[in-house]
Structures are given as C-alpha cells and as structure tokens.
C-alpha cells in the first residue's frame, strides 16, 4: 500500500455534444442536463445563457455584447490508492476558459466552480443521515468532514494539481435556504454587493475543513447572493474576467437548478432569506431533474462506502491521523 495517494487528472470538453462518462457522478449537475430527449437542446441553451451573461458583465469594449465566449472543461480526478493501478473517482470540478474573439486569445479561467465528490455524498447522505436516524435532536458525528477535508487539501497541494492549474480553486454554490443574509456597504465592481449570513452553516463548516473560507456576493444583474468558497484573497487573486467566468457559469446553473432563488422576479433586499418554495419566479427552457438528484445522492454515498470507505478504512484512518500540511 502506498504511503502517499496519487492523483490522475483527466479533462473533457463540456459542450452540446457532451455525454457523461461511466465514472461521472450521476447527480453531478452538468451530467443531469446531458440526459434524456432534451439533452442537446439543454446543453446548447445553457451554454448560450453563460455566454450572454458573461458579455453582459464584461461590457467594456464590447459594444455588440458578443466579444467573449466561455469554454468549459470537466476535470475528473481519480485518486490512486494501491500500487498496481487501483483508484477511486474522488473529485469532479469545472474549469472555465474565456475566448476573446476581438484579440483571438484564449484566456485561462478559474478551476473549481461546480464541485462534486463521492466522499461528500457519503458524509451527508449516509453517515450524517445514519447518525441522526431515530434521534430527537439533530447532531453532527465526531470528526465529520475531517477525512474529506484533508483529502481535498492534499489534492490542491499536490504536484498533479500544480502541474495542471496556475491558481487555487474557487467553488461557487447557492446560498442556504435556512439562513438569513444581510446586505453590507461593501461592493465590488464584478462580484457585486456583499452579504453576511446571520450564522454559520454546516456547509460552511464542512468546506472550512477543506481549507476554504467563504464570502457571499450578489453580482450585477443577479437577484440573489452566491456563496464563493476560496483560498487566499478572492478579490485580489483573480482578474475581473476570471471572476466573470465563474459568475456567468455558476449563476446560469443556479438559475436552472434553483429558479425559486436565482430566477426570482424580485431581487434580494437588505435582509434576505432564500426560499425554495417562492412561487414568484421564472423557469428556464432547460429540463432539470431535482428529484432524481436527491435520490441518487444516497446511492452514490453508498457506492463510496462500499468501494472506498470500508475497504480502505484502516489505511484512511492512519493517513488522516498523520496528515499535516
């Protein structure tokens, strides 16, 4: 057994011809769009929405609103566990690339964006659910998220990551519908208006163990804040175009996945509580199966338990106990 885990990074273009691979988590948001009778129309419409959003935000020297287009890559990370080729599909993320049609240049964007992980499915859909089954009061298991957090930090600090990507990842998620967010006076030209939550969420605590801090911003032309998880300094470590790539991509996906929040007909006010039952919203022309996503998360958590957590439990516990950056 290797003392150190290894990582193999693969990439595939996410375009209207995309078909999910056998190793892709079925609940991965972009995989959900790429199935069924409407798959190609779904993908084409989603990508057009992303381009339109990008050009609306990057409006300088862009009089016709068509200077830029966004290319997306799905980055799949397999973790090598045993000598001899045994590996486990650990992480899947999106990478943006920006094409400037005026200068004919291709600009590298941010990696991260959408974040998928089998081990996170296990933590939330198997371990956490099992821990609270039959309990009168909700609680969190000891060391919840420790292994996942250490594996993620180990990957980001690995030579494999540094060889493929120039900057740390930024992960962009929706806000929590059981928290209240308060508008601040801080405003960034691209990220928009900053909001602060009334309390920390379980997701925040989980991502903190991954080494990530979080800030909430409502970008221009948006109606609700997005959660940006990052290392370092979000406002100064990335260029405006890099940030716009993430905002346009994830803002579009959130309009599709969470229309009650991100395609609402009224924008968030000074005090904002997201509502997944908000009837005053518009639907996109894109088919998305949220019910399937919730059901499959449990199945995929059990997959991680059967093929990763249980077979390598001793090795993982020993590694986690000794791991330090």
mmCIF file of C-alpha atoms in Angstrom:
data_model
loop_
_atom_site.group_PDB
_atom_site.id
_atom_site.type_symbol
_atom_site.label_atom_id
_atom_site.label_comp_id
_atom_site.label_asym_id
_atom_site.label_seq_id
_atom_site.Cartn_x
_atom_site.Cartn_y
_atom_site.Cartn_z
ATOM 1 C CA UNK A 1 0.000 0.000 0.000
ATOM 2 C CA UNK A 2 1.330 3.447 -0.923
ATOM 3 C CA UNK A 3 2.048 5.818 1.937
ATOM 4 C CA UNK A 4 1.012 8.717 -0.278
ATOM 5 C CA UNK A 5 -2.028 8.873 -2.502
ATOM 6 C CA UNK A 6 -1.571 9.816 -6.142
ATOM 7 C CA UNK A 7 -3.890 11.753 -8.422
ATOM 8 C CA UNK A 8 -4.690 11.339 -12.103
ATOM 9 C CA UNK A 9 -6.372 14.320 -13.736
ATOM 10 C CA UNK A 10 -8.483 13.962 -16.865
ATOM 11 C CA UNK A 11 -10.439 16.585 -18.750
ATOM 12 C CA UNK A 12 -13.320 16.505 -21.212
ATOM 13 C CA UNK A 13 -14.973 19.372 -23.064
ATOM 14 C CA UNK A 14 -18.428 20.333 -21.803
ATOM 15 C CA UNK A 15 -20.311 21.355 -24.947
ATOM 16 C CA UNK A 16 -23.549 20.457 -26.696
ATOM 17 C CA UNK A 17 -22.084 17.073 -27.677
ATOM 18 C CA UNK A 18 -21.131 16.126 -24.107
ATOM 19 C CA UNK A 19 -22.046 12.656 -22.853
ATOM 20 C CA UNK A 20 -21.377 11.772 -19.177
ATOM 21 C CA UNK A 21 -18.668 9.148 -18.682
ATOM 22 C CA UNK A 22 -19.284 5.945 -16.743
ATOM 23 C CA UNK A 23 -17.346 7.343 -13.764
ATOM 24 C CA UNK A 24 -19.236 10.632 -13.624
ATOM 25 C CA UNK A 25 -21.446 11.005 -10.569
ATOM 26 C CA UNK A 26 -24.995 10.880 -11.860
ATOM 27 C CA UNK A 27 -26.004 13.711 -9.527
ATOM 28 C CA UNK A 28 -23.353 15.998 -10.973
ATOM 29 C CA UNK A 29 -25.329 18.995 -12.151
ATOM 30 C CA UNK A 30 -23.923 19.145 -15.654
ATOM 31 C CA UNK A 31 -24.480 15.392 -16.113
ATOM 32 C CA UNK A 32 -28.126 15.859 -15.168
ATOM 33 C CA UNK A 33 -28.564 18.276 -18.078
ATOM 34 C CA UNK A 34 -26.946 15.875 -20.545
ATOM 35 C CA UNK A 35 -29.518 13.084 -20.355
ATOM 36 C CA UNK A 36 -32.934 12.492 -21.833
ATOM 37 C CA UNK A 37 -34.648 13.604 -25.018
ATOM 38 C CA UNK A 38 -33.777 17.269 -24.490
ATOM 39 C CA UNK A 39 -30.085 16.719 -23.768
ATOM 40 C CA UNK A 40 -28.583 18.579 -26.728
ATOM 41 C CA UNK A 41 -31.081 21.436 -26.544
ATOM 42 C CA UNK A 42 -30.474 21.645 -22.784
ATOM 43 C CA UNK A 43 -26.733 21.919 -23.273
ATOM 44 C CA UNK A 44 -26.946 24.376 -26.159
ATOM 45 C CA UNK A 45 -29.321 26.668 -24.244
ATOM 46 C CA UNK A 46 -27.289 26.528 -21.027
ATOM 47 C CA UNK A 47 -24.054 27.401 -22.848
ATOM 48 C CA UNK A 48 -25.762 30.288 -24.649
ATOM 49 C CA UNK A 49 -27.040 31.611 -21.315
ATOM 50 C CA UNK A 50 -23.491 31.505 -19.951
ATOM 51 C CA UNK A 51 -22.085 33.435 -22.939
ATOM 52 C CA UNK A 52 -24.854 36.040 -22.746
ATOM 53 C CA UNK A 53 -24.289 36.513 -19.031
ATOM 54 C CA UNK A 54 -20.536 36.846 -19.497
ATOM 55 C CA UNK A 55 -20.865 39.507 -22.201
ATOM 56 C CA UNK A 56 -23.432 41.449 -20.166
ATOM 57 C CA UNK A 57 -20.954 41.670 -17.286
ATOM 58 C CA UNK A 58 -17.825 42.222 -19.430
ATOM 59 C CA UNK A 59 -19.476 45.100 -21.290
ATOM 60 C CA UNK A 60 -16.454 47.401 -21.703
ATOM 61 C CA UNK A 61 -15.015 47.465 -25.256
ATOM 62 C CA UNK A 62 -17.833 45.083 -26.110
ATOM 63 C CA UNK A 63 -20.475 47.241 -27.884
ATOM 64 C CA UNK A 64 -22.342 44.361 -29.540
ATOM 65 C CA UNK A 65 -22.243 42.062 -26.490
ATOM 66 C CA UNK A 66 -20.580 39.245 -28.383
ATOM 67 C CA UNK A 67 -16.856 39.706 -27.792
ATOM 68 C CA UNK A 68 -16.434 36.705 -25.479
ATOM 69 C CA UNK A 69 -17.483 33.097 -25.227
ATOM 70 C CA UNK A 70 -16.878 30.658 -22.383
ATOM 71 C CA UNK A 71 -15.468 27.180 -22.892
ATOM 72 C CA UNK A 72 -15.967 24.680 -20.085
ATOM 73 C CA UNK A 73 -13.900 21.640 -19.201
ATOM 74 C CA UNK A 74 -15.000 18.917 -16.797
ATOM 75 C CA UNK A 75 -11.997 17.969 -14.669
ATOM 76 C CA UNK A 76 -12.158 14.436 -13.245
ATOM 77 C CA UNK A 77 -9.718 13.439 -10.511
ATOM 78 C CA UNK A 78 -9.003 9.776 -9.755
ATOM 79 C CA UNK A 79 -7.139 9.018 -6.550
ATOM 80 C CA UNK A 80 -4.606 6.197 -6.625
ATOM 81 C CA UNK A 81 -4.908 4.067 -3.514
ATOM 82 C CA UNK A 82 -2.957 0.884 -4.177
ATOM 83 C CA UNK A 83 0.155 0.062 -6.134
ATOM 84 C CA UNK A 84 -0.883 -1.676 -9.307
ATOM 85 C CA UNK A 85 -3.473 0.770 -10.547
ATOM 86 C CA UNK A 86 -6.341 0.577 -8.034
ATOM 87 C CA UNK A 87 -8.002 4.003 -7.960
ATOM 88 C CA UNK A 88 -11.217 5.713 -6.906
ATOM 89 C CA UNK A 89 -13.065 8.602 -8.638
ATOM 90 C CA UNK A 90 -12.610 11.262 -5.984
ATOM 91 C CA UNK A 91 -13.468 14.731 -7.290
ATOM 92 C CA UNK A 92 -15.092 16.342 -10.312
ATOM 93 C CA UNK A 93 -14.924 20.094 -10.935
ATOM 94 C CA UNK A 94 -15.426 22.560 -13.781
ATOM 95 C CA UNK A 95 -12.804 24.791 -15.353
ATOM 96 C CA UNK A 96 -13.624 27.897 -17.353
ATOM 97 C CA UNK A 97 -11.692 29.219 -20.313
ATOM 98 C CA UNK A 98 -12.540 32.525 -21.975
ATOM 99 C CA UNK A 99 -12.257 33.119 -25.708
ATOM 100 C CA UNK A 100 -11.746 36.773 -26.709
ATOM 101 C CA UNK A 101 -12.945 36.980 -30.305
ATOM 102 C CA UNK A 102 -11.581 40.524 -30.713
ATOM 103 C CA UNK A 103 -7.973 39.588 -29.945
ATOM 104 C CA UNK A 104 -8.288 35.882 -30.881
ATOM 105 C CA UNK A 105 -6.853 34.958 -27.494
ATOM 106 C CA UNK A 106 -7.873 32.158 -25.165
ATOM 107 C CA UNK A 107 -7.703 33.193 -21.518
ATOM 108 C CA UNK A 108 -7.416 30.578 -18.774
ATOM 109 C CA UNK A 109 -10.214 30.869 -16.252
ATOM 110 C CA UNK A 110 -10.820 29.550 -12.749
ATOM 111 C CA UNK A 111 -10.950 25.878 -11.810
ATOM 112 C CA UNK A 112 -13.477 24.775 -9.199
ATOM 113 C CA UNK A 113 -16.861 26.319 -9.925
ATOM 114 C CA UNK A 114 -19.160 23.291 -9.606
ATOM 115 C CA UNK A 115 -17.843 20.740 -7.077
ATOM 116 C CA UNK A 116 -18.707 17.035 -6.893
ATOM 117 C CA UNK A 117 -17.353 14.390 -4.544
ATOM 118 C CA UNK A 118 -18.370 10.813 -3.769
ATOM 119 C CA UNK A 119 -16.939 11.109 -0.250
ATOM 120 C CA UNK A 120 -19.054 14.202 0.398
ATOM 121 C CA UNK A 121 -22.095 12.171 -0.735
ATOM 122 C CA UNK A 122 -21.113 9.538 1.810
ATOM 123 C CA UNK A 123 -20.681 12.097 4.594
ATOM 124 C CA UNK A 124 -24.019 13.841 4.065
ATOM 125 C CA UNK A 125 -26.256 11.116 2.611
ATOM 126 C CA UNK A 126 -25.036 8.048 4.534
ATOM 127 C CA UNK A 127 -23.015 8.981 7.624
ATOM 128 C CA UNK A 128 -24.995 12.068 8.698
ATOM 129 C CA UNK A 129 -28.384 10.520 7.926
ATOM 130 C CA UNK A 130 -27.491 7.309 9.757
ATOM 131 C CA UNK A 131 -26.151 9.233 12.759
ATOM 132 C CA UNK A 132 -29.441 11.142 13.153
ATOM 133 C CA UNK A 133 -31.853 8.334 12.341
ATOM 134 C CA UNK A 134 -34.358 7.986 15.176
ATOM 135 C CA UNK A 135 -32.795 10.836 17.154
ATOM 136 C CA UNK A 136 -34.982 13.541 18.658
ATOM 137 C CA UNK A 137 -32.317 16.222 18.164
ATOM 138 C CA UNK A 138 -30.072 16.779 15.153
ATOM 139 C CA UNK A 139 -26.342 16.418 15.800
ATOM 140 C CA UNK A 140 -23.118 16.036 13.842
ATOM 141 C CA UNK A 141 -20.855 12.961 14.143
ATOM 142 C CA UNK A 142 -17.400 13.360 15.664
ATOM 143 C CA UNK A 143 -14.739 14.291 13.095
ATOM 144 C CA UNK A 144 -17.420 14.910 10.477
ATOM 145 C CA UNK A 145 -15.733 16.012 7.235
ATOM 146 C CA UNK A 146 -12.171 15.565 8.524
ATOM 147 C CA UNK A 147 -11.140 12.902 6.004
ATOM 148 C CA UNK A 148 -12.768 14.653 3.051
ATOM 149 C CA UNK A 149 -11.216 17.982 4.010
ATOM 150 C CA UNK A 150 -7.728 16.526 4.315
ATOM 151 C CA UNK A 151 -8.026 14.663 1.010
ATOM 152 C CA UNK A 152 -9.082 17.869 -0.746
ATOM 153 C CA UNK A 153 -6.235 19.930 0.746
ATOM 154 C CA UNK A 154 -3.801 17.145 -0.137
ATOM 155 C CA UNK A 155 -5.012 17.256 -3.751
ATOM 156 C CA UNK A 156 -4.792 21.062 -4.050
ATOM 157 C CA UNK A 157 -1.238 20.964 -2.673
ATOM 158 C CA UNK A 158 -0.198 18.035 -4.868
ATOM 159 C CA UNK A 159 2.213 18.248 -7.784
ATOM 160 C CA UNK A 160 -0.574 16.950 -10.032
ATOM 161 C CA UNK A 161 -2.741 19.987 -9.238
ATOM 162 C CA UNK A 162 0.121 22.461 -9.631
ATOM 163 C CA UNK A 163 1.124 20.977 -12.977
ATOM 164 C CA UNK A 164 -2.388 21.457 -14.377
ATOM 165 C CA UNK A 165 -3.627 24.673 -12.759
ATOM 166 C CA UNK A 166 -2.000 28.055 -12.111
ATOM 167 C CA UNK A 167 -4.263 29.267 -9.308
ATOM 168 C CA UNK A 168 -6.161 27.778 -6.357
ATOM 169 C CA UNK A 169 -9.768 26.725 -6.943
ATOM 170 C CA UNK A 170 -12.890 28.783 -6.334
ATOM 171 C CA UNK A 171 -16.108 26.852 -5.686
ATOM 172 C CA UNK A 172 -19.402 28.672 -6.211
ATOM 173 C CA UNK A 173 -22.563 27.387 -4.510
ATOM 174 C CA UNK A 174 -26.088 28.553 -3.795
ATOM 175 C CA UNK A 175 -26.979 30.221 -0.519
ATOM 176 C CA UNK A 176 -28.660 28.234 2.255
ATOM 177 C CA UNK A 177 -32.436 28.473 2.473
ATOM 178 C CA UNK A 178 -32.378 28.228 6.283
ATOM 179 C CA UNK A 179 -30.095 31.227 6.843
ATOM 180 C CA UNK A 180 -30.729 34.978 6.693
ATOM 181 C CA UNK A 181 -28.321 37.220 4.800
ATOM 182 C CA UNK A 182 -27.772 40.930 5.464
ATOM 183 C CA UNK A 183 -26.542 43.366 2.843
ATOM 184 C CA UNK A 184 -23.351 45.266 3.649
ATOM 185 C CA UNK A 185 -21.943 48.523 2.275
ATOM 186 C CA UNK A 186 -19.112 46.644 0.560
ATOM 187 C CA UNK A 187 -19.446 46.499 -3.212
ATOM 188 C CA UNK A 188 -17.061 45.040 -5.800
ATOM 189 C CA UNK A 189 -17.324 46.041 -9.491
ATOM 190 C CA UNK A 190 -17.625 42.400 -10.631
ATOM 191 C CA UNK A 191 -18.636 40.344 -7.589
ATOM 192 C CA UNK A 192 -21.242 42.925 -6.655
ATOM 193 C CA UNK A 193 -22.796 43.600 -3.254
ATOM 194 C CA UNK A 194 -21.505 41.620 -0.293
ATOM 195 C CA UNK A 195 -23.912 39.932 2.136
ATOM 196 C CA UNK A 196 -23.219 38.431 5.554
ATOM 197 C CA UNK A 197 -25.102 35.392 6.957
ATOM 198 C CA UNK A 198 -26.701 35.505 10.389
ATOM 199 C CA UNK A 199 -24.893 32.295 11.398
ATOM 200 C CA UNK A 200 -22.513 29.661 10.093
ATOM 201 C CA UNK A 201 -23.991 26.733 8.157
ATOM 202 C CA UNK A 202 -22.982 23.065 8.142
ATOM 203 C CA UNK A 203 -21.781 23.549 4.560
ATOM 204 C CA UNK A 204 -19.534 26.426 5.686
ATOM 205 C CA UNK A 205 -18.069 24.261 8.455
ATOM 206 C CA UNK A 206 -17.576 21.350 6.058
ATOM 207 C CA UNK A 207 -15.787 23.499 3.471
ATOM 208 C CA UNK A 208 -13.684 25.131 6.198
ATOM 209 C CA UNK A 209 -12.194 21.688 6.849
ATOM 210 C CA UNK A 210 -11.257 21.688 3.162
ATOM 211 C CA UNK A 211 -9.225 24.834 3.864
ATOM 212 C CA UNK A 212 -11.756 27.145 2.215
ATOM 213 C CA UNK A 213 -13.207 30.399 3.525
ATOM 214 C CA UNK A 214 -16.449 31.854 2.193
ATOM 215 C CA UNK A 215 -17.875 35.216 1.187
ATOM 216 C CA UNK A 216 -21.310 35.999 -0.226
ATOM 217 C CA UNK A 217 -21.793 38.415 -3.111
ATOM 218 C CA UNK A 218 -24.755 39.343 -5.312
ATOM 219 C CA UNK A 219 -23.251 40.160 -8.735
ATOM 220 C CA UNK A 220 -24.687 42.820 -11.075
ATOM 221 C CA UNK A 221 -27.804 41.622 -12.950
ATOM 222 C CA UNK A 222 -28.338 38.923 -10.292
ATOM 223 C CA UNK A 223 -31.246 38.634 -7.862
ATOM 224 C CA UNK A 224 -29.611 36.676 -5.019
ATOM 225 C CA UNK A 225 -26.152 36.261 -3.483
ATOM 226 C CA UNK A 226 -23.851 33.409 -4.448
ATOM 227 C CA UNK A 227 -21.505 31.660 -2.000
ATOM 228 C CA UNK A 228 -17.846 31.830 -3.089
ATOM 229 C CA UNK A 229 -15.505 29.354 -1.365
ATOM 230 C CA UNK A 230 -11.822 30.116 -1.868
ATOM 231 C CA UNK A 231 -8.235 30.120 -0.596
ATOM 232 C CA UNK A 232 -6.291 33.370 -0.198
ATOM 233 C CA UNK A 233 -7.924 36.658 -1.246
ATOM 234 C CA UNK A 234 -10.900 36.304 -3.578
ATOM 235 C CA UNK A 235 -10.952 39.995 -4.519
ATOM 236 C CA UNK A 236 -7.286 40.392 -5.464
ATOM 237 C CA UNK A 237 -6.053 36.933 -6.511
ATOM 238 C CA UNK A 238 -8.219 36.740 -9.649
ATOM 239 C CA UNK A 239 -8.763 39.069 -12.598
ATOM 240 C CA UNK A 240 -12.153 40.547 -13.476
ATOM 241 C CA UNK A 241 -12.523 38.235 -16.491
ATOM 242 C CA UNK A 242 -11.627 35.178 -14.392
ATOM 243 C CA UNK A 243 -14.285 36.109 -11.832
ATOM 244 C CA UNK A 244 -16.864 36.845 -14.540
ATOM 245 C CA UNK A 245 -16.231 33.380 -15.977
ATOM 246 C CA UNK A 246 -17.170 31.767 -12.675
ATOM 247 C CA UNK A 247 -20.131 34.091 -12.036
ATOM 248 C CA UNK A 248 -21.635 33.647 -15.500
ATOM 249 C CA UNK A 249 -21.194 29.868 -15.396
ATOM 250 C CA UNK A 250 -22.471 29.205 -11.898
ATOM 251 C CA UNK A 251 -25.083 31.969 -11.995
ATOM 252 C CA UNK A 252 -26.549 30.286 -15.076
ATOM 253 C CA UNK A 253 -26.511 26.831 -13.490
ATOM 254 C CA UNK A 254 -28.182 28.195 -10.355
ATOM 255 C CA UNK A 255 -30.959 29.741 -12.452
ATOM 256 C CA UNK A 256 -31.557 26.243 -13.800
ATOM 257 C CA UNK A 257 -31.140 24.322 -10.508
ATOM 258 C CA UNK A 258 -32.620 26.856 -8.093
ATOM 259 C CA UNK A 259 -35.015 29.070 -10.094
ATOM 260 C CA UNK A 260 -37.024 29.940 -6.950
ATOM 261 C CA UNK A 261 -33.925 31.761 -5.669
ATOM 262 C CA UNK A 262 -31.797 32.716 -8.679
ATOM 263 C CA UNK A 263 -34.507 33.282 -11.278
ATOM 264 C CA UNK A 264 -36.871 35.035 -8.877
ATOM 265 C CA UNK A 265 -38.778 38.029 -10.212
ATOM 266 C CA UNK A 266 -37.656 40.256 -7.318
ATOM 267 C CA UNK A 267 -34.082 40.854 -6.182
ATOM 268 C CA UNK A 268 -32.815 40.242 -2.651
ATOM 269 C CA UNK A 269 -33.284 43.185 -0.293
ATOM 270 C CA UNK A 270 -31.252 44.410 2.666
ATOM 271 C CA UNK A 271 -32.345 41.417 4.724
ATOM 272 C CA UNK A 272 -32.713 38.285 2.627
ATOM 273 C CA UNK A 273 -33.857 34.740 3.365
ATOM 274 C CA UNK A 274 -33.787 32.389 0.354
ATOM 275 C CA UNK A 275 -36.998 30.471 -0.215
ATOM 276 C CA UNK A 276 -37.120 27.275 -2.276
ATOM 277 C CA UNK A 277 -40.925 27.496 -2.240
ATOM 278 C CA UNK A 278 -41.018 31.013 -3.680
ATOM 279 C CA UNK A 279 -43.793 30.985 -6.312
ATOM 280 C CA UNK A 280 -42.728 34.307 -7.844
ATOM 281 C CA UNK A 281 -40.029 33.023 -10.167
ATOM 282 C CA UNK A 282 -39.497 32.191 -13.828
ATOM 283 C CA UNK A 283 -38.430 28.855 -15.263
ATOM 284 C CA UNK A 284 -35.669 28.488 -17.833
ATOM 285 C CA UNK A 285 -36.252 26.487 -21.020
ATOM 286 C CA UNK A 286 -33.956 23.789 -19.657
ATOM 287 C CA UNK A 287 -35.051 20.462 -18.165
ATOM 288 C CA UNK A 288 -33.502 19.571 -14.803
ATOM 289 C CA UNK A 289 -34.488 16.640 -12.576
ATOM 290 C CA UNK A 290 -34.046 17.720 -8.956
ATOM 291 C CA UNK A 291 -35.910 14.697 -7.577
ATOM 292 C CA UNK A 292 -33.511 12.333 -9.308
ATOM 293 C CA UNK A 293 -30.546 14.279 -7.934
ATOM 294 C CA UNK A 294 -31.687 13.870 -4.308
ATOM 295 C CA UNK A 295 -32.358 10.147 -4.735
ATOM 296 C CA UNK A 296 -29.056 9.380 -6.415
ATOM 297 C CA UNK A 297 -27.016 11.203 -3.757
ATOM 298 C CA UNK A 298 -27.827 8.382 -1.322
ATOM 299 C CA UNK A 299 -26.951 5.702 -3.882
ATOM 300 C CA UNK A 300 -23.632 7.384 -4.617
ATOM 301 C CA UNK A 301 -22.861 7.799 -0.934
ATOM 302 C CA UNK A 302 -23.364 4.051 -0.516
ATOM 303 C CA UNK A 303 -21.079 3.463 -3.513
ATOM 304 C CA UNK A 304 -18.327 5.438 -1.766
ATOM 305 C CA UNK A 305 -18.929 3.492 1.448
ATOM 306 C CA UNK A 306 -18.717 0.117 -0.316
ATOM 307 C CA UNK A 307 -15.748 0.764 -2.603
ATOM 308 C CA UNK A 308 -13.693 3.340 -0.695
ATOM 309 C CA UNK A 309 -14.576 3.960 2.965
ATOM 310 C CA UNK A 310 -14.942 0.347 4.166
ATOM 311 C CA UNK A 311 -12.220 -1.407 2.098
ATOM 312 C CA UNK A 312 -9.576 1.194 2.989
ATOM 313 C CA UNK A 313 -10.848 2.264 6.411
ATOM 314 C CA UNK A 314 -7.667 1.369 8.313
ATOM 315 C CA UNK A 315 -5.374 2.983 5.743
ATOM 316 C CA UNK A 316 -7.526 6.119 5.575
ATOM 317 C CA UNK A 317 -7.697 6.451 9.359
ATOM 318 C CA UNK A 318 -3.924 6.063 9.701
ATOM 319 C CA UNK A 319 -3.262 8.530 6.893
ATOM 320 C CA UNK A 320 -5.741 11.078 8.276
ATOM 321 C CA UNK A 321 -4.231 10.818 11.781
ATOM 322 C CA UNK A 322 -0.741 11.529 10.425
ATOM 323 C CA UNK A 323 -1.657 14.062 7.759
ATOM 324 C CA UNK A 324 -0.494 17.645 8.175
ATOM 325 C CA UNK A 325 0.304 20.363 5.646
#
